[in-house]
Amino acid sequence: MMPPTSSAPSPLSCPTCHMFSQDPASFSEDNGRCVNCSLISDLLSRLEQLEARLSSMEAKPASHVVVTRRASHASKAELASIPPPSQQSGNPQNEFVPVGKKQRAKQRHVERPELPVWNRFSPLSNAPTEPKTLVIGSSEVRHVKLKGATVRCYPGARVGDIEGNLRMLAQSKARFRRVVIHAGGNDARRRQSEILKLNVESVCKMAKSVSDTVVFSGPLPNKVSDEMYSRFPSFNRWLAKWCPENGVSYVDNWNMFWEKPGLMRRDGIHPSLDGAALLSRNISASFSHAA
């Protein structure tokens, strides 16, 4: 004979959320609801009590609340020492008097007589200032420092870009004592030697329109590639010949920087701080020769 099987207990159900469970611990003994529903019901009732308390506090006037709070902290001796309102002195100074917003009196416009003024040093202001030096070029002149000079650095600029900036200066009626141009390195990489030569002639002509002296700073040795290694010396030799023939002072930087890695940065294109200092000295030395 088979042993009698015990019948499984019937599952319990929550009357609120209709959850079924066979574990009696999941239900409250008071109302037969599940634990979650009982907790939610308690929270809702607590929330209703807080809302009712808040609404009652808002209904009370502010003065009543303040007086009640102060009275709760006051001692009996302090309360006894305060006379009732009927026994207080009738001095009007003790009464509360509302004070309105003060208005500032309007200032009357006083006409002041015009005083004659003059500048006894006015003849000194008409003395023309000495034109300064302009150094303009690619990123290789970033750290060039010359006394009384303005350095304008245009990273990646070609000779045509330098000419465009000089044309803008000419349109603004700017005038310099001398203009130093350091450009051509970015053009030499484009394999257009004849166009580069025409651009150099054009930019020097534009520089002469805004200055008394034009100085062209030659390229720095470039060993980035074999092609640049061959193009830069050729460009340097052409500049050394063309500039003196066309009234342009030339700064030959080639021999000064050749085989001196400490004067160039790791990219082999831009001068280091020591190289920029040497380039500055080379440019400054050319001024005495140009004069």
JSON list of C-alpha atoms in Angstrom, two decimals, residues 68-180:
[
{"chain": "A", "resi": 68, "resn": "THR", "atom": "CA", "xyz": [4.35, 81.20, 21.03]},
{"chain": "A", "resi": 69, "resn": "ARG", "atom": "CA", "xyz": [7.97, 80.15, 20.38]},
{"chain": "A", "resi": 70, "resn": "ARG", "atom": "CA", "xyz": [9.39, 83.03, 22.41]},
{"chain": "A", "resi": 71, "resn": "ALA", "atom": "CA", "xyz": [6.96, 82.44, 25.27]},
{"chain": "A", "resi": 72, "resn": "SER", "atom": "CA", "xyz": [7.89, 78.80, 25.48]},
{"chain": "A", "resi": 73, "resn": "HIS", "atom": "CA", "xyz": [11.54, 79.73, 26.11]},
{"chain": "A", "resi": 74, "resn": "ALA", "atom": "CA", "xyz": [10.81, 82.64, 28.51]},
{"chain": "A", "resi": 75, "resn": "SER", "atom": "CA", "xyz": [10.93, 82.04, 32.22]},
{"chain": "A", "resi": 76, "resn": "LYS", "atom": "CA", "xyz": [8.10, 82.83, 34.61]},
{"chain": "A", "resi": 77, "resn": "ALA", "atom": "CA", "xyz": [10.07, 85.71, 36.18]},
{"chain": "A", "resi": 78, "resn": "GLU", "atom": "CA", "xyz": [10.50, 87.37, 32.79]},
{"chain": "A", "resi": 79, "resn": "LEU", "atom": "CA", "xyz": [6.81, 87.02, 31.99]},
{"chain": "A", "resi": 80, "resn": "ALA", "atom": "CA", "xyz": [5.86, 88.50, 35.37]},
{"chain": "A", "resi": 81, "resn": "SER", "atom": "CA", "xyz": [8.10, 91.53, 34.87]},
{"chain": "A", "resi": 82, "resn": "ILE", "atom": "CA", "xyz": [6.29, 92.53, 31.66]},
{"chain": "A", "resi": 83, "resn": "PRO", "atom": "CA", "xyz": [3.33, 94.83, 32.49]},
{"chain": "A", "resi": 84, "resn": "PRO", "atom": "CA", "xyz": [0.08, 94.35, 30.64]},
{"chain": "A", "resi": 85, "resn": "PRO", "atom": "CA", "xyz": [-0.57, 96.55, 27.62]},
{"chain": "A", "resi": 86, "resn": "SER", "atom": "CA", "xyz": [-3.12, 98.71, 29.54]},
{"chain": "A", "resi": 87, "resn": "GLN", "atom": "CA", "xyz": [-0.52, 99.62, 32.23]},
{"chain": "A", "resi": 88, "resn": "GLN", "atom": "CA", "xyz": [2.27, 100.61, 29.84]},
{"chain": "A", "resi": 89, "resn": "SER", "atom": "CA", "xyz": [3.13, 104.27, 29.47]},
{"chain": "A", "resi": 90, "resn": "GLY", "atom": "CA", "xyz": [1.24, 106.24, 26.89]},
{"chain": "A", "resi": 91, "resn": "ASN", "atom": "CA", "xyz": [4.44, 107.78, 25.56]},
{"chain": "A", "resi": 92, "resn": "PRO", "atom": "CA", "xyz": [4.13, 107.90, 21.78]},
{"chain": "A", "resi": 93, "resn": "GLN", "atom": "CA", "xyz": [7.84, 107.09, 21.52]},
{"chain": "A", "resi": 94, "resn": "ASN", "atom": "CA", "xyz": [7.14, 103.55, 22.70]},
{"chain": "A", "resi": 95, "resn": "GLU", "atom": "CA", "xyz": [4.64, 102.96, 19.97]},
{"chain": "A", "resi": 96, "resn": "PHE", "atom": "CA", "xyz": [5.64, 101.26, 16.73]},
{"chain": "A", "resi": 97, "resn": "VAL", "atom": "CA", "xyz": [5.92, 103.74, 13.91]},
{"chain": "A", "resi": 98, "resn": "PRO", "atom": "CA", "xyz": [6.29, 102.38, 10.37]},
{"chain": "A", "resi": 99, "resn": "VAL", "atom": "CA", "xyz": [9.18, 103.91, 8.47]},
{"chain": "A", "resi": 100, "resn": "GLY", "atom": "CA", "xyz": [8.85, 104.34, 4.73]},
{"chain": "A", "resi": 101, "resn": "LYS", "atom": "CA", "xyz": [11.60, 104.18, 2.14]},
{"chain": "A", "resi": 102, "resn": "LYS", "atom": "CA", "xyz": [13.76, 107.25, 2.19]},
{"chain": "A", "resi": 103, "resn": "GLN", "atom": "CA", "xyz": [14.01, 109.22, -0.99]},
{"chain": "A", "resi": 104, "resn": "ARG", "atom": "CA", "xyz": [17.18, 110.99, -1.89]},
{"chain": "A", "resi": 105, "resn": "ALA", "atom": "CA", "xyz": [16.75, 114.61, -2.71]},
{"chain": "A", "resi": 106, "resn": "LYS", "atom": "CA", "xyz": [17.20, 115.43, -6.35]},
{"chain": "A", "resi": 107, "resn": "GLN", "atom": "CA", "xyz": [20.41, 117.20, -7.11]},
{"chain": "A", "resi": 108, "resn": "ARG", "atom": "CA", "xyz": [20.09, 120.45, -8.89]},
{"chain": "A", "resi": 109, "resn": "HIS", "atom": "CA", "xyz": [22.05, 120.90, -12.04]},
{"chain": "A", "resi": 110, "resn": "VAL", "atom": "CA", "xyz": [24.67, 123.56, -11.52]},
{"chain": "A", "resi": 111, "resn": "GLU", "atom": "CA", "xyz": [26.12, 125.12, -14.61]},
{"chain": "A", "resi": 112, "resn": "ARG", "atom": "CA", "xyz": [29.86, 125.50, -14.31]},
{"chain": "A", "resi": 113, "resn": "PRO", "atom": "CA", "xyz": [31.69, 128.00, -16.46]},
{"chain": "A", "resi": 114, "resn": "GLU", "atom": "CA", "xyz": [34.08, 126.56, -19.02]},
{"chain": "A", "resi": 115, "resn": "LEU", "atom": "CA", "xyz": [37.70, 126.99, -18.10]},
{"chain": "A", "resi": 116, "resn": "PRO", "atom": "CA", "xyz": [40.25, 127.63, -20.81]},
{"chain": "A", "resi": 117, "resn": "VAL", "atom": "CA", "xyz": [42.89, 124.90, -20.92]},
{"chain": "A", "resi": 118, "resn": "TRP", "atom": "CA", "xyz": [46.08, 124.57, -22.89]},
{"chain": "A", "resi": 119, "resn": "ASN", "atom": "CA", "xyz": [49.13, 122.34, -22.96]},
{"chain": "A", "resi": 120, "resn": "ARG", "atom": "CA", "xyz": [52.41, 124.17, -22.78]},
{"chain": "A", "resi": 121, "resn": "PHE", "atom": "CA", "xyz": [54.19, 120.96, -23.79]},
{"chain": "A", "resi": 122, "resn": "SER", "atom": "CA", "xyz": [52.16, 120.52, -26.98]},
{"chain": "A", "resi": 123, "resn": "PRO", "atom": "CA", "xyz": [55.17, 121.05, -29.31]},
{"chain": "A", "resi": 124, "resn": "LEU", "atom": "CA", "xyz": [56.72, 117.91, -27.83]},
{"chain": "A", "resi": 125, "resn": "SER", "atom": "CA", "xyz": [53.71, 115.77, -28.82]},
{"chain": "A", "resi": 126, "resn": "ASN", "atom": "CA", "xyz": [54.23, 116.56, -32.49]},
{"chain": "A", "resi": 127, "resn": "ALA", "atom": "CA", "xyz": [57.67, 114.97, -32.52]},
{"chain": "A", "resi": 128, "resn": "PRO", "atom": "CA", "xyz": [57.49, 111.83, -34.66]},
{"chain": "A", "resi": 129, "resn": "THR", "atom": "CA", "xyz": [58.21, 108.56, -32.89]},
{"chain": "A", "resi": 130, "resn": "GLU", "atom": "CA", "xyz": [60.99, 106.38, -34.22]},
{"chain": "A", "resi": 131, "resn": "PRO", "atom": "CA", "xyz": [59.63, 103.59, -36.40]},
{"chain": "A", "resi": 132, "resn": "LYS", "atom": "CA", "xyz": [60.13, 100.17, -34.91]},
{"chain": "A", "resi": 133, "resn": "THR", "atom": "CA", "xyz": [61.33, 96.89, -36.36]},
{"chain": "A", "resi": 134, "resn": "LEU", "atom": "CA", "xyz": [58.91, 94.23, -37.53]},
{"chain": "A", "resi": 135, "resn": "VAL", "atom": "CA", "xyz": [59.96, 90.56, -37.58]},
{"chain": "A", "resi": 136, "resn": "ILE", "atom": "CA", "xyz": [57.41, 88.49, -39.48]},
{"chain": "A", "resi": 137, "resn": "GLY", "atom": "CA", "xyz": [57.58, 84.87, -40.49]},
{"chain": "A", "resi": 138, "resn": "SER", "atom": "CA", "xyz": [56.64, 81.27, -39.84]},
{"chain": "A", "resi": 139, "resn": "SER", "atom": "CA", "xyz": [56.75, 79.38, -36.54]},
{"chain": "A", "resi": 140, "resn": "GLU", "atom": "CA", "xyz": [60.57, 79.39, -36.64]},
{"chain": "A", "resi": 141, "resn": "VAL", "atom": "CA", "xyz": [60.61, 82.97, -35.30]},
{"chain": "A", "resi": 142, "resn": "ARG", "atom": "CA", "xyz": [58.35, 82.18, -32.33]},
{"chain": "A", "resi": 143, "resn": "HIS", "atom": "CA", "xyz": [61.09, 82.74, -29.72]},
{"chain": "A", "resi": 144, "resn": "VAL", "atom": "CA", "xyz": [63.06, 85.43, -31.53]},
{"chain": "A", "resi": 145, "resn": "LYS", "atom": "CA", "xyz": [63.62, 88.43, -29.25]},
{"chain": "A", "resi": 146, "resn": "LEU", "atom": "CA", "xyz": [64.98, 91.76, -30.49]},
{"chain": "A", "resi": 147, "resn": "LYS", "atom": "CA", "xyz": [65.11, 95.05, -28.63]},
{"chain": "A", "resi": 148, "resn": "GLY", "atom": "CA", "xyz": [62.50, 97.47, -29.91]},
{"chain": "A", "resi": 149, "resn": "ALA", "atom": "CA", "xyz": [61.04, 94.91, -32.31]},
{"chain": "A", "resi": 150, "resn": "THR", "atom": "CA", "xyz": [57.61, 93.43, -32.84]},
{"chain": "A", "resi": 151, "resn": "VAL", "atom": "CA", "xyz": [57.60, 89.71, -33.69]},
{"chain": "A", "resi": 152, "resn": "ARG", "atom": "CA", "xyz": [54.64, 88.28, -35.59]},
{"chain": "A", "resi": 153, "resn": "CYS", "atom": "CA", "xyz": [54.66, 84.50, -35.87]},
{"chain": "A", "resi": 154, "resn": "TYR", "atom": "CA", "xyz": [52.30, 82.65, -38.22]},
{"chain": "A", "resi": 155, "resn": "PRO", "atom": "CA", "xyz": [52.71, 78.86, -37.88]},
{"chain": "A", "resi": 156, "resn": "GLY", "atom": "CA", "xyz": [52.61, 77.08, -41.22]},
{"chain": "A", "resi": 157, "resn": "ALA", "atom": "CA", "xyz": [52.70, 80.36, -43.15]},
{"chain": "A", "resi": 158, "resn": "ARG", "atom": "CA", "xyz": [54.12, 80.45, -46.66]},
{"chain": "A", "resi": 159, "resn": "VAL", "atom": "CA", "xyz": [55.64, 83.43, -48.43]},
{"chain": "A", "resi": 160, "resn": "GLY", "atom": "CA", "xyz": [52.26, 84.38, -49.92]},
{"chain": "A", "resi": 161, "resn": "ASP", "atom": "CA", "xyz": [50.70, 84.47, -46.43]},
{"chain": "A", "resi": 162, "resn": "ILE", "atom": "CA", "xyz": [53.42, 86.84, -45.22]},
{"chain": "A", "resi": 163, "resn": "GLU", "atom": "CA", "xyz": [52.77, 89.10, -48.19]},
{"chain": "A", "resi": 164, "resn": "GLY", "atom": "CA", "xyz": [49.05, 89.17, -47.37]},
{"chain": "A", "resi": 165, "resn": "ASN", "atom": "CA", "xyz": [49.75, 90.32, -43.81]},
{"chain": "A", "resi": 166, "resn": "LEU", "atom": "CA", "xyz": [52.13, 93.01, -45.04]},
{"chain": "A", "resi": 167, "resn": "ARG", "atom": "CA", "xyz": [49.46, 94.21, -47.48]},
{"chain": "A", "resi": 168, "resn": "MET", "atom": "CA", "xyz": [47.04, 94.64, -44.57]},
{"chain": "A", "resi": 169, "resn": "LEU", "atom": "CA", "xyz": [49.64, 96.69, -42.72]},
{"chain": "A", "resi": 170, "resn": "ALA", "atom": "CA", "xyz": [50.14, 98.85, -45.81]},
{"chain": "A", "resi": 171, "resn": "GLN", "atom": "CA", "xyz": [46.41, 99.49, -46.01]},
{"chain": "A", "resi": 172, "resn": "SER", "atom": "CA", "xyz": [46.39, 100.65, -42.38]},
{"chain": "A", "resi": 173, "resn": "LYS", "atom": "CA", "xyz": [49.17, 103.16, -43.17]},
{"chain": "A", "resi": 174, "resn": "ALA", "atom": "CA", "xyz": [51.63, 101.36, -40.89]},
{"chain": "A", "resi": 175, "resn": "ARG", "atom": "CA", "xyz": [55.29, 102.29, -41.22]},
{"chain": "A", "resi": 176, "resn": "PHE", "atom": "CA", "xyz": [58.41, 100.57, -39.86]},
{"chain": "A", "resi": 177, "resn": "ARG", "atom": "CA", "xyz": [62.08, 101.34, -39.77]},
{"chain": "A", "resi": 178, "resn": "ARG", "atom": "CA", "xyz": [62.89, 97.86, -41.04]},
{"chain": "A", "resi": 179, "resn": "VAL", "atom": "CA", "xyz": [61.05, 94.65, -41.84]},
{"chain": "A", "resi": 180, "resn": "VAL", "atom": "CA", "xyz": [62.66, 91.25, -41.29]}
]
